[in-house]
Amino acid sequence: EVQLVESGGDLVQPGGSLRLSCEGSGFTFGAYGMSWVRQAPGKGLEWVSTLSGSGGGIHYSDSVQGRFIISRDNSKNTLYLEMNSLRVDDTAVYYCAKSPVVVGAPYFEYWGQGTLVTVSS
Amino acid sequence: EIVLTQSPATLSLSPGEGATLSCRASQNIYIHLAWYQQRPGQAPRLLIYDATNRATGVPARVSGSGSGTDFTLTIDSLEPEDFAVYYCQQRNSWPRTFGPGTKLEMK
């Protein structure tokens, strides 16, 4: 059974930093692209970033480009999202999601339960 | 960026009725569209990919159709667990984008 478990969400001040983690199990982690998708309170879904299985093929949304860094450690079955220069509008539940293929993220096949990031002073 | 528009915003139906949800893309995305279901307090769940293919475990009463710019998600004979928010998402180009969602509520 595929499982994705996010952690690291917290309350942080504007301008601060945070690192999210997502541990995968039940599949060969390094063989699939992985993504972060977020959902602001009461709002819809917004794709944030995608990283291919090999560690190349990185994509970011314009809203986080230059502030967030996606990475992965396949030996630990873990995906990361380093979030810098956080803004109030980054407040959201952050989901990690598994792609059905190694490169890119055509679709988000499996999702974790999410971790809440709150940016507020 | 490809913009997805969903209609209606809210759909009020009773169990046993059929539902038709629409998603329109701002440009041709061929069949590169997926549908997701999100129940309250839960993560989204992939229902349909490449416009017409059901994901693992999705019942046959859920179906997708369309190509180009106009797509439809159809749910026959609504069950209580079908009342949720539904999102479409395109994979034709980066950035991946989602529609704003359709809330399917119980009448």
PDB file of C-alpha atoms in Angstrom:
ATOM      1  CA  GLU A   1       0.000   0.000   0.000  1.00  0.00           C
ATOM      2  CA  VAL A   2       1.349   3.405  -1.001  1.00  0.00           C
ATOM      3  CA  GLN A   3       1.694   5.758   1.958  1.00  0.00           C
ATOM      4  CA  LEU A   4       2.938   9.341   2.054  1.00  0.00           C
ATOM      5  CA  VAL A   5       3.439  11.070   5.391  1.00  0.00           C
ATOM      6  CA  GLU A   6       4.231  14.784   5.541  1.00  0.00           C
ATOM      7  CA  SER A   7       5.758  16.573   8.501  1.00  0.00           C
ATOM      8  CA  GLY A   8       7.360  19.886   9.393  1.00  0.00           C
ATOM      9  CA  GLY A   9       4.398  22.231   9.197  1.00  0.00           C
ATOM     10  CA  ASP A  10       4.381  24.985  11.810  1.00  0.00           C
ATOM     11  CA  LEU A  11       3.564  28.592  12.628  1.00  0.00           C
ATOM     12  CA  VAL A  12       6.275  30.882  11.267  1.00  0.00           C
ATOM     13  CA  GLN A  13       6.671  34.636  10.986  1.00  0.00           C
ATOM     14  CA  PRO A  14       6.701  36.435   7.627  1.00  0.00           C
ATOM     15  CA  GLY A  15      10.189  36.319   6.167  1.00  0.00           C
ATOM     16  CA  GLY A  16      10.993  33.110   8.006  1.00  0.00           C
ATOM     17  CA  SER A  17      11.975  29.657   6.777  1.00  0.00           C
ATOM     18  CA  LEU A  18      10.669  26.139   7.173  1.00  0.00           C
ATOM     19  CA  ARG A  19      11.495  22.679   5.807  1.00  0.00           C
ATOM     20  CA  LEU A  20       8.794  20.168   5.049  1.00  0.00           C
ATOM     21  CA  SER A  21       9.407  16.436   4.685  1.00  0.00           C
ATOM     22  CA  CYS A  22       7.418  13.666   3.072  1.00  0.00           C
ATOM     23  CA  GLU A  23       8.293  10.031   3.684  1.00  0.00           C
ATOM     24  CA  GLY A  24       7.025   7.487   1.202  1.00  0.00           C
ATOM     25  CA  SER A  25       6.490   3.766   1.622  1.00  0.00           C
ATOM     26  CA  GLY A  26       4.887   0.899  -0.257  1.00  0.00           C
ATOM     27  CA  PHE A  27       6.605   1.699  -3.562  1.00  0.00           C
ATOM     28  CA  THR A  28      10.078   2.131  -5.057  1.00  0.00           C
ATOM     29  CA  PHE A  29      10.492   5.771  -4.084  1.00  0.00           C
ATOM     30  CA  GLY A  30      13.275   6.669  -6.502  1.00  0.00           C
ATOM     31  CA  ALA A  31      11.346   5.380  -9.497  1.00  0.00           C
ATOM     32  CA  TYR A  32       8.694   8.090  -9.420  1.00  0.00           C
ATOM     33  CA  GLY A  33       8.416  11.819  -9.693  1.00  0.00           C
ATOM     34  CA  MET A  34       7.155  13.584  -6.599  1.00  0.00           C
ATOM     35  CA  SER A  35       5.396  16.891  -6.126  1.00  0.00           C
ATOM     36  CA  TRP A  36       4.126  19.392  -3.591  1.00  0.00           C
ATOM     37  CA  VAL A  37       0.601  20.775  -3.956  1.00  0.00           C
ATOM     38  CA  ARG A  38      -0.874  23.272  -1.502  1.00  0.00           C
ATOM     39  CA  GLN A  39      -4.336  24.384  -0.466  1.00  0.00           C
ATOM     40  CA  ALA A  40      -4.950  27.673   1.323  1.00  0.00           C
ATOM     41  CA  PRO A  41      -7.715  27.564   3.964  1.00  0.00           C
ATOM     42  CA  GLY A  42     -11.083  27.254   2.248  1.00  0.00           C
ATOM     43  CA  LYS A  43      -9.519  27.530  -1.210  1.00  0.00           C
ATOM     44  CA  GLY A  44      -8.675  25.288  -4.144  1.00  0.00           C
ATOM     45  CA  LEU A  45      -5.593  23.303  -5.068  1.00  0.00           C
ATOM     46  CA  GLU A  46      -2.371  24.933  -6.275  1.00  0.00           C
ATOM     47  CA  TRP A  47       0.572  23.008  -7.697  1.00  0.00           C
ATOM     48  CA  VAL A  48       3.854  24.154  -6.114  1.00  0.00           C
ATOM     49  CA  SER A  49       6.773  22.068  -7.370  1.00  0.00           C
ATOM     50  CA  THR A  50       7.780  18.756  -8.977  1.00  0.00           C
ATOM     51  CA  LEU A  51      10.998  16.752  -8.898  1.00  0.00           C
ATOM     52  CA  SER A  52      11.691  13.734 -11.079  1.00  0.00           C
ATOM     53  CA  GLY A  53      12.727  10.407  -9.620  1.00  0.00           C
ATOM     54  CA  SER A  54      16.383  10.779 -10.474  1.00  0.00           C
ATOM     55  CA  GLY A  55      16.590  14.216  -8.898  1.00  0.00           C
ATOM     56  CA  GLY A  56      16.647  16.151 -12.147  1.00  0.00           C
ATOM     57  CA  GLY A  57      13.702  17.653 -13.958  1.00  0.00           C
ATOM     58  CA  ILE A  58      12.722  20.307 -11.413  1.00  0.00           C
ATOM     59  CA  HIS A  59       9.733  22.598 -11.904  1.00  0.00           C
ATOM     60  CA  TYR A  60       8.364  25.410  -9.734  1.00  0.00           C
ATOM     61  CA  SER A  61       5.290  27.578  -9.857  1.00  0.00           C
ATOM     62  CA  ASP A  62       5.957  31.266 -10.430  1.00  0.00           C
ATOM     63  CA  SER A  63       4.600  32.039  -6.966  1.00  0.00           C
ATOM     64  CA  VAL A  64       7.421  30.111  -5.225  1.00  0.00           C
ATOM     65  CA  GLN A  65      10.238  30.245  -7.800  1.00  0.00           C
ATOM     66  CA  GLY A  66      13.387  31.609  -6.151  1.00  0.00           C
ATOM     67  CA  ARG A  67      12.051  31.111  -2.594  1.00  0.00           C
ATOM     68  CA  PHE A  68      11.336  27.370  -2.323  1.00  0.00           C
ATOM     69  CA  ILE A  69      13.678  24.460  -3.059  1.00  0.00           C
ATOM     70  CA  ILE A  70      12.487  20.915  -3.697  1.00  0.00           C
ATOM     71  CA  SER A  71      14.837  18.007  -3.122  1.00  0.00           C
ATOM     72  CA  ARG A  72      14.785  14.320  -2.336  1.00  0.00           C
ATOM     73  CA  ASP A  73      16.887  11.644  -0.640  1.00  0.00           C
ATOM     74  CA  ASN A  74      15.986   8.369  -2.304  1.00  0.00           C
ATOM     75  CA  SER A  75      18.039   6.416   0.242  1.00  0.00           C
ATOM     76  CA  LYS A  76      15.655   7.719   2.909  1.00  0.00           C
ATOM     77  CA  ASN A  77      12.503   7.567   0.744  1.00  0.00           C
ATOM     78  CA  THR A  78      11.976  11.222   1.575  1.00  0.00           C
ATOM     79  CA  LEU A  79      10.950  14.329  -0.345  1.00  0.00           C
ATOM     80  CA  TYR A  80      11.700  17.800   1.011  1.00  0.00           C
ATOM     81  CA  LEU A  81      10.511  21.336   0.485  1.00  0.00           C
ATOM     82  CA  GLU A  82      12.724  24.094   1.829  1.00  0.00           C
ATOM     83  CA  MET A  83      10.640  27.233   2.138  1.00  0.00           C
ATOM     84  CA  ASN A  84      12.366  30.623   2.502  1.00  0.00           C
ATOM     85  CA  SER A  85      11.174  34.239   2.608  1.00  0.00           C
ATOM     86  CA  LEU A  86       7.767  33.012   3.635  1.00  0.00           C
ATOM     87  CA  ARG A  87       4.781  35.278   3.056  1.00  0.00           C
ATOM     88  CA  VAL A  88       1.327  35.386   4.591  1.00  0.00           C
ATOM     89  CA  ASP A  89      -0.123  34.043   1.349  1.00  0.00           C
ATOM     90  CA  ASP A  90       2.010  30.894   1.656  1.00  0.00           C
ATOM     91  CA  THR A  91      -0.317  29.815   4.461  1.00  0.00           C
ATOM     92  CA  ALA A  92      -1.793  26.493   3.390  1.00  0.00           C
ATOM     93  CA  VAL A  93      -1.954  22.773   3.869  1.00  0.00           C
ATOM     94  CA  TYR A  94       0.947  21.328   1.905  1.00  0.00           C
ATOM     95  CA  TYR A  95       0.414  17.918   0.338  1.00  0.00           C
ATOM     96  CA  CYS A  96       3.056  15.723  -1.183  1.00  0.00           C
ATOM     97  CA  ALA A  97       1.884  13.663  -4.114  1.00  0.00           C
ATOM     98  CA  LYS A  98       3.303  10.755  -6.085  1.00  0.00           C
ATOM     99  CA  SER A  99       3.469  10.770  -9.870  1.00  0.00           C
ATOM    100  CA  PRO A 100       2.672   7.624 -11.886  1.00  0.00           C
ATOM    101  CA  VAL A 101       5.938   8.039 -13.845  1.00  0.00           C
ATOM    102  CA  VAL A 102       9.593   8.741 -13.130  1.00  0.00           C
ATOM    103  CA  VAL A 103       9.873  12.031 -14.999  1.00  0.00           C
ATOM    104  CA  GLY A 104       7.556  14.900 -14.371  1.00  0.00           C
ATOM    105  CA  ALA A 105       4.100  14.803 -12.893  1.00  0.00           C
ATOM    106  CA  PRO A 106       1.370  14.251 -15.410  1.00  0.00           C
ATOM    107  CA  TYR A 107      -1.036  13.510 -12.591  1.00  0.00           C
ATOM    108  CA  PHE A 108      -1.004  13.184  -8.828  1.00  0.00           C
ATOM    109  CA  GLU A 109      -1.712   9.531  -8.277  1.00  0.00           C
ATOM    110  CA  TYR A 110      -1.403   9.302  -4.483  1.00  0.00           C
ATOM    111  CA  TRP A 111      -1.509  12.025  -1.853  1.00  0.00           C
ATOM    112  CA  GLY A 112      -0.410  12.372   1.732  1.00  0.00           C
ATOM    113  CA  GLN A 113      -2.702  13.792   4.403  1.00  0.00           C
ATOM    114  CA  GLY A 114      -0.955  17.164   4.367  1.00  0.00           C
ATOM    115  CA  THR A 115       0.901  19.386   6.831  1.00  0.00           C
ATOM    116  CA  LEU A 116      -0.268  22.872   7.789  1.00  0.00           C
ATOM    117  CA  VAL A 117       2.013  25.860   7.324  1.00  0.00           C
ATOM    118  CA  THR A 118       0.811  29.094   8.904  1.00  0.00           C
ATOM    119  CA  VAL A 119       2.681  32.316   8.168  1.00  0.00           C
ATOM    120  CA  SER A 120       1.647  35.033  10.573  1.00  0.00           C
ATOM    121  CA  SER A 121       3.138  37.612  12.903  1.00  0.00           C
TER     122      SER A 121
ATOM    123  CA  GLU B   1      -0.484  29.335 -18.283  1.00  0.00           C
ATOM    124  CA  ILE B   2      -3.522  27.231 -19.064  1.00  0.00           C
ATOM    125  CA  VAL B   3      -6.612  28.373 -17.166  1.00  0.00           C
ATOM    126  CA  LEU B   4      -9.276  25.821 -16.277  1.00  0.00           C
ATOM    127  CA  THR B   5     -12.859  26.922 -15.622  1.00  0.00           C
ATOM    128  CA  GLN B   6     -15.346  24.635 -13.882  1.00  0.00           C
ATOM    129  CA  SER B   7     -19.120  24.812 -13.890  1.00  0.00           C
ATOM    130  CA  PRO B   8     -21.304  24.935 -12.036  1.00  0.00           C
ATOM    131  CA  ALA B   9     -19.594  26.213  -8.898  1.00  0.00           C
ATOM    132  CA  THR B  10     -22.134  24.321  -6.800  1.00  0.00           C
ATOM    133  CA  LEU B  11     -24.424  21.484  -7.791  1.00  0.00           C
ATOM    134  CA  SER B  12     -27.279  20.438  -5.490  1.00  0.00           C
ATOM    135  CA  LEU B  13     -28.621  16.947  -6.104  1.00  0.00           C
ATOM    136  CA  SER B  14     -30.203  14.057  -4.238  1.00  0.00           C
ATOM    137  CA  PRO B  15     -28.820  10.536  -3.773  1.00  0.00           C
ATOM    138  CA  GLY B  16     -29.757   8.374  -6.735  1.00  0.00           C
ATOM    139  CA  GLU B  17     -29.658  11.258  -9.212  1.00  0.00           C
ATOM    140  CA  GLY B  18     -26.985  11.682 -11.875  1.00  0.00           C
ATOM    141  CA  ALA B  19     -24.386  14.473 -11.867  1.00  0.00           C
ATOM    142  CA  THR B  20     -22.654  16.210 -14.765  1.00  0.00           C
ATOM    143  CA  LEU B  21     -19.676  18.451 -14.010  1.00  0.00           C
ATOM    144  CA  SER B  22     -17.876  20.513 -16.632  1.00  0.00           C
ATOM    145  CA  CYS B  23     -14.314  21.728 -17.072  1.00  0.00           C
ATOM    146  CA  ARG B  24     -13.184  24.072 -19.846  1.00  0.00           C
ATOM    147  CA  ALA B  25      -9.567  24.815 -20.753  1.00  0.00           C
ATOM    148  CA  SER B  26      -8.316  28.139 -22.090  1.00  0.00           C
ATOM    149  CA  GLN B  27      -6.537  26.334 -24.943  1.00  0.00           C
ATOM    150  CA  ASN B  28      -6.366  22.906 -26.544  1.00  0.00           C
ATOM    151  CA  ILE B  29      -5.098  20.339 -24.041  1.00  0.00           C
ATOM    152  CA  TYR B  30      -5.965  17.270 -26.137  1.00  0.00           C
ATOM    153  CA  ILE B  31      -6.925  14.566 -23.598  1.00  0.00           C
ATOM    154  CA  HIS B  32      -4.473  15.728 -20.946  1.00  0.00           C
ATOM    155  CA  LEU B  33      -6.973  16.210 -18.149  1.00  0.00           C
ATOM    156  CA  ALA B  34      -7.561  14.595 -14.777  1.00  0.00           C
ATOM    157  CA  TRP B  35     -10.342  14.777 -12.218  1.00  0.00           C
ATOM    158  CA  TYR B  36      -9.973  14.612  -8.441  1.00  0.00           C
ATOM    159  CA  GLN B  37     -12.452  14.227  -5.597  1.00  0.00           C
ATOM    160  CA  GLN B  38     -11.872  15.885  -2.228  1.00  0.00           C
ATOM    161  CA  ARG B  39     -14.107  15.051   0.706  1.00  0.00           C
ATOM    162  CA  PRO B  40     -14.150  17.398   3.730  1.00  0.00           C
ATOM    163  CA  GLY B  41     -11.024  17.088   5.829  1.00  0.00           C
ATOM    164  CA  GLN B  42      -9.397  14.662   3.416  1.00  0.00           C
ATOM    165  CA  ALA B  43      -6.684  14.777   0.789  1.00  0.00           C
ATOM    166  CA  PRO B  44      -7.690  14.803  -2.878  1.00  0.00           C
ATOM    167  CA  ARG B  45      -8.122  11.481  -4.647  1.00  0.00           C
ATOM    168  CA  LEU B  46      -7.401  10.862  -8.329  1.00  0.00           C
ATOM    169  CA  LEU B  47     -10.553   9.695 -10.138  1.00  0.00           C
ATOM    170  CA  ILE B  48      -9.913  10.057 -13.867  1.00  0.00           C
ATOM    171  CA  TYR B  49      -6.741  10.610 -15.917  1.00  0.00           C
ATOM    172  CA  ASP B  50      -6.226  11.323 -19.599  1.00  0.00           C
ATOM    173  CA  ALA B  51      -9.847  12.460 -19.769  1.00  0.00           C
ATOM    174  CA  THR B  52     -11.475   9.020 -19.751  1.00  0.00           C
ATOM    175  CA  ASN B  53      -9.384   6.522 -17.741  1.00  0.00           C
ATOM    176  CA  ARG B  54     -10.585   5.568 -14.290  1.00  0.00           C
ATOM    177  CA  ALA B  55      -7.924   5.391 -11.593  1.00  0.00           C
ATOM    178  CA  THR B  56      -7.511   2.290  -9.462  1.00  0.00           C
ATOM    179  CA  GLY B  57     -10.537   1.564  -7.307  1.00  0.00           C
ATOM    180  CA  VAL B  58     -12.850   4.134  -8.892  1.00  0.00           C
ATOM    181  CA  PRO B  59     -16.336   2.695  -9.481  1.00  0.00           C
ATOM    182  CA  ALA B  60     -17.711   2.308 -12.982  1.00  0.00           C
ATOM    183  CA  ARG B  61     -20.527   4.788 -12.308  1.00  0.00           C
ATOM    184  CA  VAL B  62     -17.871   7.517 -12.489  1.00  0.00           C
ATOM    185  CA  SER B  63     -16.814   8.390 -16.029  1.00  0.00           C
ATOM    186  CA  GLY B  64     -14.979  11.113 -17.895  1.00  0.00           C
ATOM    187  CA  SER B  65     -15.301  12.385 -21.430  1.00  0.00           C
ATOM    188  CA  GLY B  66     -14.107  15.153 -23.692  1.00  0.00           C
ATOM    189  CA  SER B  67     -11.060  16.391 -25.538  1.00  0.00           C
ATOM    190  CA  GLY B  68      -9.579  19.652 -26.730  1.00  0.00           C
ATOM    191  CA  THR B  69     -11.049  22.330 -24.466  1.00  0.00           C
ATOM    192  CA  ASP B  70     -14.271  20.819 -23.106  1.00  0.00           C
ATOM    193  CA  PHE B  71     -14.448  17.985 -20.594  1.00  0.00           C
ATOM    194  CA  THR B  72     -17.139  16.346 -18.497  1.00  0.00           C
ATOM    195  CA  LEU B  73     -17.181  14.227 -15.358  1.00  0.00           C
ATOM    196  CA  THR B  74     -20.336  12.153 -15.011  1.00  0.00           C
ATOM    197  CA  ILE B  75     -21.439  10.342 -11.873  1.00  0.00           C
ATOM    198  CA  ASP B  76     -24.409   8.024 -12.255  1.00  0.00           C
ATOM    199  CA  SER B  77     -26.781   7.306  -9.357  1.00  0.00           C
ATOM    200  CA  LEU B  78     -25.160   9.397  -6.653  1.00  0.00           C
ATOM    201  CA  GLU B  79     -24.139   7.704  -3.421  1.00  0.00           C
ATOM    202  CA  PRO B  80     -23.753   9.614  -0.114  1.00  0.00           C
ATOM    203  CA  GLU B  81     -19.958   9.377  -0.377  1.00  0.00           C
ATOM    204  CA  ASP B  82     -20.000  11.195  -3.736  1.00  0.00           C
ATOM    205  CA  PHE B  83     -20.919  14.522  -2.162  1.00  0.00           C
ATOM    206  CA  ALA B  84     -17.606  16.358  -2.200  1.00  0.00           C
ATOM    207  CA  VAL B  85     -15.618  18.932  -4.151  1.00  0.00           C
ATOM    208  CA  TYR B  86     -14.323  17.956  -7.595  1.00  0.00           C
ATOM    209  CA  TYR B  87     -11.303  19.506  -9.302  1.00  0.00           C
ATOM    210  CA  CYS B  88      -9.986  19.161 -12.836  1.00  0.00           C
ATOM    211  CA  GLN B  89      -6.252  19.447 -13.598  1.00  0.00           C
ATOM    212  CA  GLN B  90      -4.303  19.701 -16.847  1.00  0.00           C
ATOM    213  CA  ARG B  91      -0.996  18.031 -17.662  1.00  0.00           C
ATOM    214  CA  ASN B  92      -0.525  19.510 -21.119  1.00  0.00           C
ATOM    215  CA  SER B  93       2.060  22.046 -20.022  1.00  0.00           C
ATOM    216  CA  TRP B  94       3.868  23.599 -17.071  1.00  0.00           C
ATOM    217  CA  PRO B  95       2.736  24.970 -14.719  1.00  0.00           C
ATOM    218  CA  ARG B  96       0.285  22.254 -13.836  1.00  0.00           C
ATOM    219  CA  THR B  97      -3.000  23.997 -13.108  1.00  0.00           C
ATOM    220  CA  PHE B  98      -6.240  23.083 -11.393  1.00  0.00           C
ATOM    221  CA  GLY B  99      -9.741  24.352 -11.901  1.00  0.00           C
ATOM    222  CA  PRO B 100     -11.451  26.213  -9.023  1.00  0.00           C
ATOM    223  CA  GLY B 101     -13.621  23.212  -8.182  1.00  0.00           C
ATOM    224  CA  THR B 102     -17.277  22.205  -8.231  1.00  0.00           C
ATOM    225  CA  LYS B 103     -18.966  21.490  -4.923  1.00  0.00           C
ATOM    226  CA  LEU B 104     -21.449  18.651  -5.204  1.00  0.00           C
ATOM    227  CA  GLU B 105     -23.824  19.046  -2.289  1.00  0.00           C
ATOM    228  CA  MET B 106     -26.772  17.036  -1.083  1.00  0.00           C
ATOM    229  CA  LYS B 107     -30.147  18.608  -1.693  1.00  0.00           C
TER     230      LYS B 107
END
